[in-house]
Amino acid sequence: MATTLFQDLDTVRYEGQDSKNELAYRWYDSDKVVLGKPLHEHLRFAVAYWHSLAMNGSDPFGAPTIHRPWMNRSDAMPAAKEKADAAFELFRVLDLPFYTFHDRDIAPEADDLRGSLKNFHEIVDYLAKKMESSKTELLWGTANLFSHPRFMAGAATNPDPDVFAYSATTVKHCMDATKLLGGDNYVLWGGREGYETLLNTDVGHEMDQAGRLLSLVVEYKHAIGFKGQILIEPKPKEPTAHQYDFDTATVFGFLKKYGLENEVKVNLEANHALLAGHTFEHEIAMAGAFGILGSLDVNRGDPLLGWDTDQFPNDLWDTTLAMYHVIQAGGLGKGGMNFDAKVRRQSFEPEDLVFAHVGAVDLCAQAFLKAADLIEGKDLSKLVDERYAGWKTPEAEAMLAGKVTLADIAKASEEKNLNPQPKSGKQERLENLVARKLY
Amino acid sequence: MATTLFQDLDTVRYEGQDSKNELAYRWYDSDKVVLGKPLHEHLRFAVAYWHSLAMNGSDPFGAPTIHRPWMNRSDAMPAAKEKADAAFELFRVLDLPFYTFHDRDIAPEADDLRGSLKNFHEIVDYLAKKMESSKTELLWGTANLFSHPRFMAGAATNPDPDVFAYSATTVKHCMDATKLLGGDNYVLWGGREGYETLLNTDVGHEMDQAGRLLSLVVEYKHAIGFKGQILIEPKPKEPTAHQYDFDTATVFGFLKKYGLENEVKVNLEANHALLAGHTFEHEIAMAGAFGILGSLDVNRGDPLLGWDTDQFPNDLWDTTLAMYHVIQAGGLGKGGMNFDAKVRRQSFEPEDLVFAHVGAVDLCAQAFLKAADLIEGKDLSKLVDERYAGWKTPEAEAMLAGKVTLADIAKASEEKNLNPQPKSGKQERLENLVARKLY
Amino acid sequence: MATTLFQDLDTVRYEGQDSKNELAYRWYDSDKVVLGKPLHEHLRFAVAYWHSLAMNGSDPFGAPTIHRPWMNRSDAMPAAKEKADAAFELFRVLDLPFYTFHDRDIAPEADDLRGSLKNFHEIVDYLAKKMESSKTELLWGTANLFSHPRFMAGAATNPDPDVFAYSATTVKHCMDATKLLGGDNYVLWGGREGYETLLNTDVGHEMDQAGRLLSLVVEYKHAIGFKGQILIEPKPKEPTAHQYDFDTATVFGFLKKYGLENEVKVNLEANHALLAGHTFEHEIAMAGAFGILGSLDVNRGDPLLGWDTDQFPNDLWDTTLAMYHVIQAGGLGKGGMNFDAKVRRQSFEPEDLVFAHVGAVDLCAQAFLKAADLIEGKDLSKLVDERYAGWKTPEAEAMLAGKVTLADIAKASEEKNLNPQPKSGKQERLENLVARKLY
Amino acid sequence: MATTLFQDLDTVRYEGQDSKNELAYRWYDSDKVVLGKPLHEHLRFAVAYWHSLAMNGSDPFGAPTIHRPWMNRSDAMPAAKEKADAAFELFRVLDLPFYTFHDRDIAPEADDLRGSLKNFHEIVDYLAKKMESSKTELLWGTANLFSHPRFMAGAATNPDPDVFAYSATTVKHCMDATKLLGGDNYVLWGGREGYETLLNTDVGHEMDQAGRLLSLVVEYKHAIGFKGQILIEPKPKEPTAHQYDFDTATVFGFLKKYGLENEVKVNLEANHALLAGHTFEHEIAMAGAFGILGSLDVNRGDPLLGWDTDQFPNDLWDTTLAMYHVIQAGGLGKGGMNFDAKVRRQSFEPEDLVFAHVGAVDLCAQAFLKAADLIEGKDLSKLVDERYAGWKTPEAEAMLAGKVTLADIAKASEEKNLNPQPKSGKQERLENLVARKLY
Ligand SMILES: [Co+2]
Ligand SMILES: [Co+2]
Ligand SMILES: [Co+2]
Ligand SMILES: [Co+2]
Ligand SMILES: [Co+2]
Ligand SMILES: [Co+2]
Ligand SMILES: [Co+2]
Ligand SMILES: [Co+2]
């Protein structure tokens, strides 16, 4: 294939904070060692195929504004290859270590199931070849089980068992492809796994269906020896009125219900946290506490808008707190930070994609460095440790460990005529400590 | 004690739908048999002591507007008895079978723990006597572990273990009192069990603390032979920024984490569902699917306002759907329908309390009758059953039961070259069916 | 043209409340006289061309699910005529007196401006002919100035004056067509008249641009002798982050700023009210108070979802209050009630469109009858009049009329040592009065 | 009076960015000249009497946590003087140039109107004396017309004209006091000027009442020769369900309706913007465009919580954009930046108040410096100017000035066969430019 869209763009390089180059990294010094590892091992950034290569800028009130050469070509498979060529050029320009995809991002639907699978594997092979000469690896693969009308009432949770079977089949092939391409994770996002109205829905039956698919996935993972993580990406609503994987806590309960809590982790997205009424750092901290933090979809939402804007992140405060809890949870392991973010509809030029990624990469790198600094300086943890210090006495430990009964505790408290006194939570002081580290 | 506030008000009676009496029930014919039981056994309405007897109409921007004789008296214990007298007069006026209370609603805080417990038990004894001559029984008791400043950073989840012990002691006595008064349930609401800022919080530690208190409660229940249900009331936020019992799904995960899912159920409140981004019927349906539906706090919120307005319900559509899912879940058992609702700040006259309850009681009764009618007529269920009928084939049942692998399913699907076709979800038609039943 | 989609469906007829026919009107007895006029003159229902004929069921995560014969035909103009034939069949089936359209709903965009205008007028002529043999008239016309990428940064408010000119030209032709077809109103909806980010926006300049277009429209209306109303449809956000016509109060200020408050009214949509944080009845009451109530887009949103779901309405409480304030405001005059509502994505069958309209028509008719009953019975107004009765004294009237100064009032109040006492707002009682009327 | 609460705290000083002193200013170098004036003249910071001296930490679910010596004293007037002493000590510690108050913050309600006015003027005189020896001046005064039950159904908008008169009387005295104390502004906040339910409300009548009070205020201002600004503080809801001064655009329409748009400006609060669904910079930019920007209440809300948390601000991005639009609008003139912010309920120590203000002052100072830098560097404005450059041609100017008709524009556009092409909005690039300036 001759030319690609990003071919003439220079590779973005780290130039340090004094650089005036708008298309250089000022913070993302990928080999810089912090907390014992180079930055790139902590962050494991990934470019999202769908948002960067497949999105066309349409919205519910408007037609596409982004017209890439491979869109609307009449020859779908050559178009898919042209798109792949452009993708790897973009990866080269951004100089990031990973990418992520849905089956439908990389290969076109055909007239029937067999044809669609054939298309998919042909492009997977094409990607495998491209990866041989690229530094960019696969963070994770996934299946698009929400766009086609057959999924309109759910994929695993469809009232029609044939749709379940169709979905399971698609997932099987996507897992095979992810393994073949050396992916580190396999993700499930349940865009249609929920309901539009309870009037026509049996939620118990549908959750059992979803639990079954996930069990099948876990068994298959072991059967084929896939060493990556299995991840669920929570999202509360949009496109449906309610999705069963609402947030981290909901997914944790779901995993416990089906006995999968040691097999499956979460891929957390900032904008999805927001739609569930949470901050990103909340979701990360909860996943840390439940032991199911897997990977991140880094982006941002607009708290004043009620849909998934999937914007590139730009707020240092929020992102630093997210990174802080990632470190607290022990890092992302095989997971990474996927830019599940799209340029605005009006930003239709190829260059806009690069601006967007450069800003986001730098923000996350800066945020991670600041968070590491907070961790190492114990600025916050000193005060937190003091706050919970009372629980370190033998009596308190025994109480927490369940070695005394409610009646025992009552007896002792009444004897002491307990009268605990409030202590200031020092929220403003702690916020100042963060602010001084950041700005 | 001489006179009480509601003494001159007549008992509200069922007069049927043609009644023009504003203070009569038009739908709540308590002995009417439907679905095999009298209405009062299905609904088990309760008056909430705090909202009806203890609320003074203050809000964050305004002073009390409601001045009852027992408020601001200098002699706290006689005042508490005057309040109890008024309470039982109100129960008599409303002619409802149950009431509910927090320790602090019925008895004043004293100077120290022992004094507060003494006050509490003295009033519990007073209530026990009053109940001898009243038809109104106790639906549930609970402890107020959120109002006093000692709980400002949590009760069970306080960084100070002495507050945990103080809380546990209080709960022990409230459980004793609930048992003594013949209560059918004991409820925990975690108003301060959460965080204001993650900057000073260890969520993992705090959830373990909450899990421990709940385990102690369950063990104590069995130790003392309390036959009622233990209930958690989910609420996502307010008063804190986040509470650990966000919604039903979160509580289910929490119960599973601490192995309590067979011991504890949920007390669901309509307004709390809304604050978590859910409908009331969603929460009820999810609790039904998880097998943890315990009881209801019936009220309504204002979806345009972001706080717990705790208004009396007035929408037949929403309430009917809630009742529908209660019936689908097998009813409330030992639970009931507690009016956790307060009159508006401007409705400071005693009569306003009666108007409010009469409207709410009638709404719920009407909604239950409509829901029972929908159930019996199978208007909705016929269409739902058809929708999932495909799962009744042996092949589909085997797939759902986990008797085939992902690879098996894929093989079969590819052989059949599966091509499932969409079927209309018929949402508008189903909505019309409900509308025609209601209006 | 041979067959159309709705041809075999019977015309929906009024059959009364006892009818078991799911496709009959139970409340919409169009000739029934209430408040001095037949129902159809009060309600003036309209079918929306775009939602009923042009929507394909796609959403941000999914492909079209609704495939009508005229969609995706390669011959755009014959397709537009087939669509028009189907439209008039649908109007015949629903037996409603009006329809509404955007230019782009009825006629395809061509390769250039002149071609698009030509297409448009050709179809307008085709509609004119169809209307000769139809009872359905045009409630209003409008221009789609938001779908095409040229409008991505606004139409009247575009930074590029050529887009302003293009938009003005389009509006001019749409006004001509609306006049030709006997339309009673011309509507402007500013979907892209706002901003995505303030970083690249000059809001003062853009509001002046919007004000200019509206002035041009008003002048042109008079120039051509169009006797209908000019209407703005407020909406706060979606598709942009902010639109300049946020809500009724904002539009009123905008009209005052450009001196257009006597020339332009509002077309209020229920779902848009919700997105602005208001109830539908609030918007109607405010428009009534400002004297700018023009017409209604009847639908409903989902308060738990943050986008314009445009669902068919089904709640009698909300709709009755909306109708109540319409009557209070003196009715809709040349306006009407347009079903700016779409069937759910899963409701792709033609029949679903009919179910949806039947339910909505009946709901509005029932709500209007209930509201008229409330008005005639003075159930609410008696209490409201009493509440404000104090303002009927000469002293109070003088004070409100500005005949005394602040110092005068202070002097008199201090002399009287004023001590006004609270009076109960009786909200619960009033809610009961409404409930008893409805259920 | 002997000791005050803040007496032992050192005055906070500017020590530069390298300071490790948690209680020093790192950015607020008050005499530093930027954009032609010292920082303190741009920022005009004010301490809010109510939040800093009068708040006790209660919330809807909890009792006071903050116990200052002057609270709950039995001798109200000496307590008010002790509070005033503490206030001026706090002003001394924070070293800020202004303060703000409501009548009820500084002086207690008495048994009747005359007594309350007497109390008020006695404390005003006390404050006047304290100001003689203090550098801190009065930014604005206001009346609390929302806390007392007499205002429960509104102050100016009360159905009872006696409450209107009572309110007018109070405002008259507060204006007198503000003038006496040399205040630069007089503010009205309409906490109860709205409705709880439309069922008992006549919104047209109530808006006329509000308009009348505001007209009286403006006339009285001129009558007494008060040279300050009259300001309205918009807020959409809380405490009522709807307030008539919802947001800037609504207030603008209200001012136009009553012919007051040249007499009254807005005092904008960040948290109130959020509750109305807007960003703070949006409200500032709109006020700038309407020519009614008066003053700021600087704080922040929590977009995940639906009430007025009034937190101290800590986000540099948001605050910089707010400052940017303040500068764009020509600055605040006689207005200033009032910290309408309260410490968290758990931050009950006097020191917490100082931490909170130090962080907020520094944030605003840094944000202002960054915004000034953006303005001076034209980083953003260069791109914005380019974007609107098309409007500088004579043809475009004529079109905007109304020198051509709709028909003229259409004719010309059709002759040119206009085909305007989209241009990238460059949002991500602009966000990067801001980020690089800030972090
Ligand atoms: Co994602
Ligand atoms: Co997303
Ligand atoms: Co409750
Ligand atoms: Co509640
Ligand atoms: Co509309
Ligand atoms: Co809409
Ligand atoms: Co304020
Ligand atoms: Co505020």
PDB file of C-alpha atoms in Angstrom, chain B residues 15 54 64 67 74 87 112 119 136 140 150 157 166 170 188 244 292 295 299 381-382 431 438:
ATOM      1  CA  GLU B  15     -64.628   4.698  52.824  1.00  0.00           C
ATOM      2  CA  ALA B  54     -38.814  14.176  65.675  1.00  0.00           C
ATOM      3  CA  PRO B  64     -37.016  24.894  62.527  1.00  0.00           C
ATOM      4  CA  HIS B  67     -42.638  23.230  66.845  1.00  0.00           C
ATOM      5  CA  SER B  74     -35.997  21.538  79.360  1.00  0.00           C
ATOM      6  CA  ALA B  87     -46.804   9.023  68.595  1.00  0.00           C
ATOM      7  CA  ASP B 112     -22.415   9.787  79.022  1.00  0.00           C
ATOM      8  CA  ASN B 119     -32.615   6.829  79.081  1.00  0.00           C
ATOM      9  CA  THR B 136     -49.575  -0.865  66.347  1.00  0.00           C
ATOM     10  CA  TRP B 140     -38.060  -2.541  63.119  1.00  0.00           C
ATOM     11  CA  ARG B 150     -18.523  11.332  67.718  1.00  0.00           C
ATOM     12  CA  THR B 157     -15.863   2.569  60.010  1.00  0.00           C
ATOM     13  CA  TYR B 166     -19.279   2.733  71.233  1.00  0.00           C
ATOM     14  CA  THR B 170     -25.317   0.994  71.074  1.00  0.00           C
ATOM     15  CA  LEU B 188     -28.533  -0.740  59.918  1.00  0.00           C
ATOM     16  CA  TYR B 244     -20.042   1.792  51.342  1.00  0.00           C
ATOM     17  CA  ILE B 292     -31.975 -10.383  49.551  1.00  0.00           C
ATOM     18  CA  SER B 295     -38.237  -4.449  53.464  1.00  0.00           C
ATOM     19  CA  ASN B 299     -41.040   7.644  49.802  1.00  0.00           C
ATOM     20  CA  SER B 381     -45.628 -11.776  31.872  1.00  0.00           C
ATOM     21  CA  LYS B 382     -47.196 -13.389  28.827  1.00  0.00           C
ATOM     22  CA  GLU B 431     -46.167   0.722  28.490  1.00  0.00           C
ATOM     23  CA  LEU B 438     -53.633   2.366  35.882  1.00  0.00           C
TER      24      LEU B 438
END
